GROMACS .gro file of C-alpha atoms in nm:
model
  382
    1MET     CA    1   0.000   0.000   0.000
    2SER     CA    2   0.136   0.339  -0.095
    3LEU     CA    3   0.110   0.644   0.131
    4ILE     CA    4   0.026   0.995  -0.001
    5GLN     CA    5   0.182   1.272   0.202
    6VAL     CA    6   0.007   1.609   0.225
    7SER     CA    7   0.203   1.917   0.316
    8PRO     CA    8   0.074   2.137   0.602
    9ALA     CA    9   0.028   2.429   0.369
   10ALA     CA   10  -0.185   2.224   0.136
   11ALA     CA   11  -0.388   2.092   0.427
   12ALA     CA   12  -0.450   2.447   0.547
   13GLY     CA   13  -0.558   2.554   0.205
   14VAL     CA   14  -0.802   2.270   0.188
   15LYS     CA   15  -0.950   2.370   0.522
   16LEU     CA   16  -0.976   2.741   0.425
   17ALA     CA   17  -1.150   2.648   0.109
   18ALA     CA   18  -1.394   2.438   0.302
   19ILE     CA   19  -1.511   2.719   0.541
   20ARG     CA   20  -1.513   3.021   0.298
   21PRO     CA   21  -1.861   3.193   0.332
   22GLU     CA   22  -2.081   3.260   0.034
   23GLY     CA   23  -2.145   3.619  -0.087
   24PRO     CA   24  -2.474   3.817  -0.008
   25ARG     CA   25  -2.779   3.721  -0.202
   26PRO     CA   26  -3.013   3.992  -0.350
   27MET     CA   27  -3.354   4.041  -0.177
   28PRO     CA   28  -3.652   3.963  -0.396
   29GLU     CA   29  -3.855   4.275  -0.507
   30LEU     CA   30  -4.199   4.323  -0.339
   31ALA     CA   31  -4.490   4.382  -0.565
   32PRO     CA   32  -4.690   4.707  -0.497
   33PRO     CA   33  -5.014   4.653  -0.296
   34PRO     CA   34  -5.318   4.654  -0.502
   35GLU     CA   35  -5.510   4.990  -0.491
   36ASP     CA   36  -5.819   4.946  -0.261
   37ARG     CA   37  -5.995   5.293  -0.326
   38PRO     CA   38  -6.154   5.391  -0.651
   39ARG     CA   39  -5.983   5.682  -0.821
   40TRP     CA   40  -6.310   5.880  -0.860
   41ARG     CA   41  -6.368   5.945  -0.481
   42ARG     CA   42  -6.114   6.225  -0.426
   43PRO     CA   43  -6.264   6.462  -0.687
   44VAL     CA   44  -6.611   6.400  -0.544
   45VAL     CA   45  -6.497   6.494  -0.191
   46LEU     CA   46  -6.335   6.812  -0.318
   47ALA     CA   47  -6.648   6.904  -0.509
   48VAL     CA   48  -6.872   6.856  -0.203
   49ALA     CA   49  -6.642   7.071   0.014
   50ALA     CA   50  -6.645   7.345  -0.248
   51LEU     CA   51  -7.027   7.339  -0.259
   52LEU     CA   52  -7.046   7.362   0.122
   53CYS     CA   53  -6.813   7.663   0.127
   54LEU     CA   54  -7.013   7.831  -0.145
   55GLY     CA   55  -7.340   7.768   0.038
   56LEU     CA   56  -7.198   7.907   0.364
   57ALA     CA   57  -7.076   8.219   0.184
   58LEU     CA   58  -7.416   8.272   0.022
   59TRP     CA   59  -7.594   8.225   0.357
   60TRP     CA   60  -7.367   8.477   0.524
   61GLN     CA   61  -7.423   8.732   0.246
   62LEU     CA   62  -7.798   8.688   0.266
   63ARG     CA   63  -7.789   8.719   0.642
   64ALA     CA   64  -7.575   9.034   0.627
   65ALA     CA   65  -7.800   9.184   0.367
   66ARG     CA   66  -8.115   9.156   0.587
   67PRO     CA   67  -8.198   9.480   0.778
   68PRO     CA   68  -8.122   9.464   1.153
   69LEU     CA   69  -8.401   9.423   1.405
   70VAL     CA   70  -8.487   9.714   1.638
   71ALA     CA   71  -8.728   9.762   1.928
   72VAL     CA   72  -8.986  10.034   1.870
   73GLU     CA   73  -9.210  10.221   2.114
   74THR     CA   74  -9.522  10.411   2.006
   75MET     CA   75  -9.547  10.751   2.171
   76THR     CA   76  -9.856  10.788   2.391
   77PRO     CA   77  -9.913  11.069   2.646
   78GLY     CA   78  -9.943  10.957   3.004
   79PRO     CA   79  -9.908  11.074   3.364
   80VAL     CA   80  -9.545  11.145   3.449
   81THR     CA   81  -9.392  11.210   3.790
   82ARG     CA   82  -9.048  11.361   3.808
   83VAL     CA   83  -8.874  11.241   4.124
   84LEU     CA   84  -8.548  11.342   4.288
   85ALA     CA   85  -8.404  11.048   4.482
   86VAL     CA   86  -8.168  11.130   4.770
   87ASN     CA   87  -8.046  10.950   5.080
   88GLY     CA   88  -8.093  11.105   5.422
   89LYS     CA   89  -8.068  11.019   5.791
   90ILE     CA   90  -8.321  11.001   6.073
   91ALA     CA   91  -8.267  11.297   6.306
   92PRO     CA   92  -8.450  11.440   6.607
   93ARG     CA   93  -8.617  11.778   6.578
   94ALA     CA   94  -8.467  11.891   6.910
   95ARG     CA   95  -8.116  11.794   7.015
   96VAL     CA   96  -7.911  11.940   7.301
   97ALA     CA   97  -7.536  11.907   7.351
   98ILE     CA   98  -7.442  11.925   7.719
   99ARG     CA   99  -7.099  12.046   7.829
  100ALA     CA  100  -6.954  12.113   8.172
  101ALA     CA  101  -6.970  12.476   8.287
  102VAL     CA  102  -6.651  12.431   8.488
  103GLY     CA  103  -6.345  12.214   8.443
  104ASP     CA  104  -6.278  11.948   8.706
  105VAL     CA  105  -6.272  11.573   8.773
  106VAL     CA  106  -6.594  11.375   8.726
  107GLN     CA  107  -6.706  11.221   9.053
  108ASP     CA  108  -6.994  11.006   8.928
  109VAL     CA  109  -7.220  10.956   8.625
  110GLU     CA  110  -7.590  10.884   8.674
  111VAL     CA  111  -7.713  10.787   8.322
  112GLU     CA  112  -7.630  10.564   8.028
  113ALA     CA  113  -7.688  10.612   7.656
  114GLY     CA  114  -8.050  10.528   7.578
  115ASP     CA  115  -8.190  10.637   7.914
  116VAL     CA  116  -8.501  10.855   7.907
  117VAL     CA  117  -8.471  11.140   8.157
  118PRO     CA  118  -8.701  11.422   8.270
  119ALA     CA  119  -8.599  11.786   8.269
  120GLY     CA  120  -8.372  11.865   8.562
  121ALA     CA  121  -8.251  11.507   8.609
  122VAL     CA  122  -7.892  11.474   8.735
  123LEU     CA  123  -7.662  11.342   8.464
  124ALA     CA  124  -7.322  11.366   8.637
  125ARG     CA  125  -7.145  11.532   8.926
  126LEU     CA  126  -6.798  11.685   8.937
  127ASP     CA  127  -6.569  11.701   9.239
  128LEU     CA  128  -6.716  11.998   9.425
  129ARG     CA  129  -6.512  11.991   9.746
  130HIS     CA  130  -6.310  12.299   9.659
  131GLN     CA  131  -6.611  12.502   9.557
  132ALA     CA  132  -6.802  12.388   9.866
  133ALA     CA  133  -6.521  12.531  10.079
  134VAL     CA  134  -6.542  12.858   9.886
  135LEU     CA  135  -6.914  12.872   9.962
  136ARG     CA  136  -6.857  12.812  10.333
  137GLN     CA  137  -6.604  13.096  10.341
  138ALA     CA  138  -6.851  13.327  10.171
  139GLU     CA  139  -7.123  13.232  10.415
  140ALA     CA  140  -6.891  13.294  10.712
  141ALA     CA  141  -6.788  13.634  10.578
  142LEU     CA  142  -7.154  13.723  10.530
  143ALA     CA  143  -7.235  13.623  10.885
  144GLN     CA  144  -6.953  13.842  11.016
  145ALA     CA  145  -7.076  14.134  10.806
  146VAL     CA  146  -7.426  14.088  10.945
  147ILE     CA  147  -7.289  14.107  11.301
  148LEU     CA  148  -7.100  14.427  11.221
  149GLN     CA  149  -7.413  14.571  11.066
  150ALA     CA  150  -7.607  14.496  11.381
  151GLN     CA  151  -7.344  14.667  11.595
  152ALA     CA  152  -7.346  14.972  11.367
  153ALA     CA  153  -7.724  14.984  11.385
  154ALA     CA  154  -7.713  14.970  11.765
  155ASP     CA  155  -7.455  15.253  11.788
  156PHE     CA  156  -7.656  15.470  11.557
  157GLY     CA  157  -7.971  15.404  11.756
  158ARG     CA  158  -7.811  15.503  12.086
  159ASN     CA  159  -7.664  15.823  11.945
  160ARG     CA  160  -7.993  15.914  11.788
  161ASP     CA  161  -8.183  15.854  12.111
  162LEU     CA  162  -7.946  16.076  12.314
  163GLY     CA  163  -8.049  16.369  12.100
  164ALA     CA  164  -7.883  16.697  12.195
  165GLN     CA  165  -7.645  16.522  12.431
  166VAL     CA  166  -7.456  16.383  12.130
  167ALA     CA  167  -7.270  16.601  11.888
  168GLN     CA  168  -7.404  16.608  11.534
  169VAL     CA  169  -7.068  16.490  11.407
  170THR     CA  170  -7.087  16.178  11.619
  171LEU     CA  171  -7.440  16.105  11.495
  172ASP     CA  172  -7.334  16.152  11.134
  173ASP     CA  173  -7.039  15.914  11.184
  174ALA     CA  174  -7.271  15.651  11.329
  175ARG     CA  175  -7.507  15.691  11.035
  176ARG     CA  176  -7.221  15.647  10.785
  177SER     CA  177  -7.092  15.342  10.974
  178LEU     CA  178  -7.438  15.185  10.957
  179ALA     CA  179  -7.462  15.251  10.581
  180GLY     CA  180  -7.116  15.104  10.523
  181ALA     CA  181  -7.206  14.795  10.725
  182ALA     CA  182  -7.522  14.749  10.517
  183GLN     CA  183  -7.321  14.772  10.194
  184GLU     CA  184  -7.074  14.518  10.328
  185VAL     CA  185  -7.356  14.279  10.406
  186ALA     CA  186  -7.495  14.321  10.055
  187GLY     CA  187  -7.152  14.258   9.901
  188ARG     CA  188  -7.094  13.950  10.116
  189ALA     CA  189  -7.441  13.819  10.027
  190ALA     CA  190  -7.360  13.858   9.655
  191LEU     CA  191  -7.036  13.664   9.697
  192ARG     CA  192  -7.227  13.388   9.876
  193ASP     CA  193  -7.487  13.373   9.599
  194GLN     CA  194  -7.213  13.359   9.336
  195ALA     CA  195  -7.043  13.074   9.523
  196ARG     CA  196  -7.376  12.889   9.530
  197VAL     CA  197  -7.424  12.935   9.153
  198VAL     CA  198  -7.075  12.806   9.079
  199LEU     CA  199  -7.128  12.513   9.312
  200ASP     CA  200  -7.447  12.422   9.128
  201ARG     CA  201  -7.250  12.408   8.803
  202TYR     CA  202  -7.061  12.110   8.940
  203THR     CA  203  -7.380  11.910   8.892
  204LEU     CA  204  -7.479  11.846   8.528
  205ARG     CA  205  -7.856  11.834   8.479
  206ALA     CA  206  -8.081  11.766   8.183
  207PRO     CA  207  -8.206  12.102   8.051
  208VAL     CA  208  -8.500  11.932   7.875
  209ALA     CA  209  -8.673  11.598   7.888
  210GLY     CA  210  -8.547  11.347   7.634
  211THR     CA  211  -8.336  11.043   7.558
  212VAL     CA  212  -7.962  11.026   7.618
  213LEU     CA  213  -7.820  10.978   7.270
  214THR     CA  214  -7.451  10.987   7.361
  215ARG     CA  215  -7.244  10.970   7.678
  216ALA     CA  216  -6.876  11.062   7.646
  217VAL     CA  217  -6.761  11.073   8.009
  218ASP     CA  218  -6.669  10.830   8.288
  219PRO     CA  219  -6.600  10.876   8.660
  220GLY     CA  220  -6.246  10.994   8.733
  221GLN     CA  221  -6.212  11.170   8.399
  222ARG     CA  222  -6.105  11.535   8.398
  223VAL     CA  223  -6.328  11.741   8.172
  224ASP     CA  224  -6.315  12.090   8.027
  225THR     CA  225  -6.579  12.334   7.913
  226ALA     CA  226  -6.532  12.265   7.541
  227THR     CA  227  -6.608  11.890   7.529
  228THR     CA  228  -6.963  11.760   7.477
  229LEU     CA  229  -7.030  11.511   7.754
  230PHE     CA  230  -7.393  11.418   7.679
  231THR     CA  231  -7.639  11.460   7.393
  232LEU     CA  232  -8.012  11.466   7.463
  233ALA     CA  233  -8.285  11.442   7.202
  234ASP     CA  234  -8.662  11.421   7.180
  235LEU     CA  235  -8.720  11.094   6.993
  236ALA     CA  236  -9.096  11.135   6.989
  237ARG     CA  237  -9.068  11.378   6.697
  238LEU     CA  238  -8.832  11.262   6.423
  239ARG     CA  239  -8.759  11.386   6.072
  240VAL     CA  240  -8.520  11.321   5.783
  241GLU     CA  241  -8.218  11.542   5.719
  242THR     CA  242  -8.044  11.526   5.381
  243ASP     CA  243  -7.829  11.724   5.137
  244VAL     CA  244  -7.936  11.794   4.780
  245ASP     CA  245  -7.670  11.862   4.520
  246GLU     CA  246  -7.664  12.225   4.414
  247THR     CA  247  -7.745  12.114   4.057
  248TYR     CA  248  -8.104  12.064   4.173
  249ALA     CA  249  -8.117  12.352   4.421
  250LEU     CA  250  -8.373  12.541   4.212
  251GLN     CA  251  -8.597  12.235   4.177
  252ILE     CA  252  -8.667  12.167   4.544
  253ALA     CA  253  -8.892  12.376   4.767
  254PRO     CA  254  -9.086  12.352   5.095
  255GLY     CA  255  -9.423  12.181   5.064
  256GLN     CA  256  -9.320  11.919   4.808
  257ARG     CA  257  -9.441  11.568   4.882
  258VAL     CA  258  -9.188  11.294   4.957
  259ARG     CA  259  -9.201  10.915   4.958
  260LEU     CA  260  -8.980  10.781   5.236
  261LEU     CA  261  -8.838  10.430   5.271
  262LEU     CA  262  -8.648  10.344   5.587
  263LEU     CA  263  -8.356  10.103   5.550
  264GLY     CA  264  -8.469   9.753   5.644
  265SER     CA  265  -8.839   9.833   5.601
  266ALA     CA  266  -9.066   9.758   5.307
  267GLU     CA  267  -9.327  10.014   5.413
  268THR     CA  268  -9.334  10.344   5.225
  269ARG     CA  269  -9.409  10.646   5.442
  270MET     CA  270  -9.517  10.987   5.321
  271GLY     CA  271  -9.370  11.317   5.423
  272THR     CA  272  -9.328  11.680   5.324
  273VAL     CA  273  -9.028  11.904   5.263
  274GLU     CA  274  -9.029  12.138   5.563
  275THR     CA  275  -8.722  12.356   5.520
  276VAL     CA  276  -8.464  12.422   5.249
  277ALA     CA  277  -8.144  12.597   5.351
  278PRO     CA  278  -8.097  12.940   5.194
  279ARG     CA  279  -7.726  12.876   5.144
  280VAL     CA  280  -7.524  12.609   4.962
  281ASP     CA  281  -7.247  12.461   5.173
  282PRO     CA  282  -6.924  12.577   5.003
  283ASP     CA  283  -6.736  12.268   5.124
  284THR     CA  284  -6.979  11.998   5.009
  285GLY     CA  285  -7.177  12.178   4.738
  286GLY     CA  286  -7.494  12.052   4.906
  287LEU     CA  287  -7.816  12.221   5.009
  288ALA     CA  288  -7.948  12.114   5.351
  289VAL     CA  289  -8.308  11.989   5.335
  290LYS     CA  290  -8.529  11.873   5.624
  291ILE     CA  291  -8.829  11.646   5.564
  292GLY     CA  292  -9.107  11.578   5.813
  293PHE     CA  293  -9.311  11.259   5.845
  294ASP     CA  294  -9.688  11.275   5.802
  295ALA     CA  295  -9.730  11.028   6.089
  296PRO     CA  296  -9.503  10.968   6.391
  297VAL     CA  297  -9.237  10.704   6.333
  298ARG     CA  298  -9.012  10.508   6.568
  299ALA     CA  299  -8.660  10.460   6.436
  300PRO     CA  300  -8.302  10.494   6.562
  301VAL     CA  301  -8.132  10.824   6.505
  302GLY     CA  302  -7.890  10.804   6.212
  303LEU     CA  303  -8.085  10.535   6.021
  304THR     CA  304  -8.052  10.571   5.642
  305VAL     CA  305  -8.370  10.678   5.460
  306THR     CA  306  -8.430  10.688   5.084
  307ALA     CA  307  -8.632  10.999   5.004
  308ASN     CA  308  -8.805  11.036   4.667
  309VAL     CA  309  -8.901  11.402   4.639
  310VAL     CA  310  -9.181  11.461   4.388
  311ILE     CA  311  -9.054  11.758   4.189
  312ASP     CA  312  -9.315  11.764   3.911
  313SER     CA  313  -9.631  11.581   3.798
  314ARG     CA  314  -9.777  11.620   3.450
  315THR     CA  315  -9.914  11.440   3.143
  316ALA     CA  316  -9.646  11.413   2.876
  317LEU     CA  317  -9.458  11.195   2.627
  318THR     CA  318  -9.149  11.014   2.752
  319VAL     CA  319  -8.865  10.826   2.583
  320PRO     CA  320  -8.601  10.590   2.719
  321ARG     CA  321  -8.268  10.758   2.784
  322THR     CA  322  -8.110  10.500   2.548
  323ALA     CA  323  -8.315  10.638   2.259
  324LEU     CA  324  -8.147  10.979   2.278
  325THR     CA  325  -7.832  11.053   2.079
  326GLY     CA  326  -7.693  11.399   2.024
  327GLY     CA  327  -8.019  11.579   2.099
  328ALA     CA  328  -8.227  11.359   1.868
  329VAL     CA  329  -8.408  11.026   1.853
  330PHE     CA  330  -8.467  10.788   1.562
  331VAL     CA  331  -8.826  10.750   1.449
  332LEU     CA  332  -8.906  10.441   1.238
  333ARG     CA  333  -9.093  10.553   0.924
  334ALA     CA  334  -9.153  10.325   0.624
  335GLY     CA  335  -8.882  10.090   0.745
  336ARG     CA  336  -8.617  10.359   0.778
  337ALA     CA  337  -8.459  10.537   1.076
  338VAL     CA  338  -8.537  10.910   1.063
  339ALA     CA  339  -8.328  11.129   1.294
  340THR     CA  340  -8.568  11.365   1.474
  341PRO     CA  341  -8.442  11.651   1.698
  342VAL     CA  342  -8.617  11.667   2.036
  343ARG     CA  343  -8.610  11.873   2.355
  344VAL     CA  344  -8.621  11.686   2.684
  345ILE     CA  345  -8.596  11.763   3.054
  346ASP     CA  346  -8.253  11.633   3.150
  347TRP     CA  347  -8.310  11.447   3.474
  348PRO     CA  348  -8.135  11.155   3.648
  349ALA     CA  349  -8.390  10.894   3.541
  350GLU     CA  350  -8.421  10.608   3.290
  351ARG     CA  351  -8.698  10.790   3.101
  352LEU     CA  352  -8.691  11.153   2.990
  353ILE     CA  353  -8.984  11.389   2.952
  354VAL     CA  354  -9.016  11.519   2.594
  355THR     CA  355  -9.116  11.884   2.569
  356ALA     CA  356  -9.085  11.926   2.188
  357GLY     CA  357  -9.008  11.730   1.870
  358LEU     CA  358  -9.239  11.429   1.897
  359ALA     CA  359  -9.613  11.374   1.860
  360PRO     CA  360  -9.846  11.099   1.979
  361GLY     CA  361  -9.824  10.800   1.747
  362ASP     CA  362  -9.458  10.847   1.654
  363ARG     CA  363  -9.270  10.516   1.663
  364VAL     CA  364  -8.942  10.579   1.841
  365ILE     CA  365  -8.655  10.330   1.830
  366THR     CA  366  -8.570  10.259   2.193
  367ASP     CA  367  -8.195  10.210   2.144
  368SER     CA  368  -8.004  10.442   1.909
  369THR     CA  369  -7.670  10.263   1.941
  370GLY     CA  370  -7.501  10.221   1.602
  371LEU     CA  371  -7.789  10.367   1.399
  372HIS     CA  372  -7.769  10.635   1.132
  373ASP     CA  373  -8.020  10.852   0.955
  374GLY     CA  374  -8.196  10.673   0.667
  375GLN     CA  375  -8.084  10.324   0.768
  376ILE     CA  376  -8.320  10.040   0.665
  377LEU     CA  377  -8.443   9.851   0.968
  378ARG     CA  378  -8.689   9.582   1.071
  379GLU     CA  379  -8.917   9.612   1.372
  380GLU     CA  380  -8.900   9.330   1.623
  381GLY     CA  381  -9.199   9.098   1.611
  382LYS     CA  382  -9.281   9.184   1.250
   0.00000   0.00000   0.00000
């Protein structure tokens, strides 16, 4: 048997040839998917969208071309009341501010706010010890003067009774001494009376009957003559006090009727303008007005009251304030807005009284916003 020898190099080559990888293979081409929508649908969709847009545009043009709707009011004369509405406060007709006549320390206070007191009732007392001592001194001096007067009277009587035994000069001196003693007694009596008056001022009394509205003092407090310590008022007779702006000063006068509504009450009360101040307050520009109630009313002082003062009552045409523009209103005639100049009474109210420019039966557009003369319009509800 013969042996065939293989060199290592040859053997390696054989092995390398055995494991050499093959080159990349090309991927097969994929066929396009078959078309699942008909080709005619896209043009149809575009046509429908175009028709919708055209219809919307036509609808908008037709809508814009239609005349706008307006509210119209037919002018008819009727009763009109012109009212001036103001706010006021409940106030007593009579009110008294009580101050101390002398300055000193308050010893005690006898009343509280809200107490009803008669005339002469003690409200407070000041420390009167010093003034009481002054009174005692005056009374002692008066007593001494009275004694001296009695002695002078006795001396004069004796000299007078002795007659010719006493010189005329001595009698005249006794007479003058008696007159001087009498004057001294009178002077001392006046000082005593003055001390009594001052002492009485240390007691604060109610000058009138009424209700204590305010109390601004406590025991131990030092007071002066300028501070109001108590306020008394007669709450049985109340009225309304208010200020009217000077713009309407010529419109308001005594005797005008007033409808009054107290805050927190649904009941309307009637009253009358009683007084109108003859002077406008330069600081506030207001005119003080006082209104009386027809019937007595019970209410706390300072309560807010709405007062509707009846300035004028008449039969007239009226238009809403919104109908007025530049001194004219728009009257609807044959479907068109006709600018019509008018004269009105300018008053703080929603409706204005027409004094010239309109006649019964005119159809006034209630809101003139955005309108112009000759504009074609449609009346609401027609």
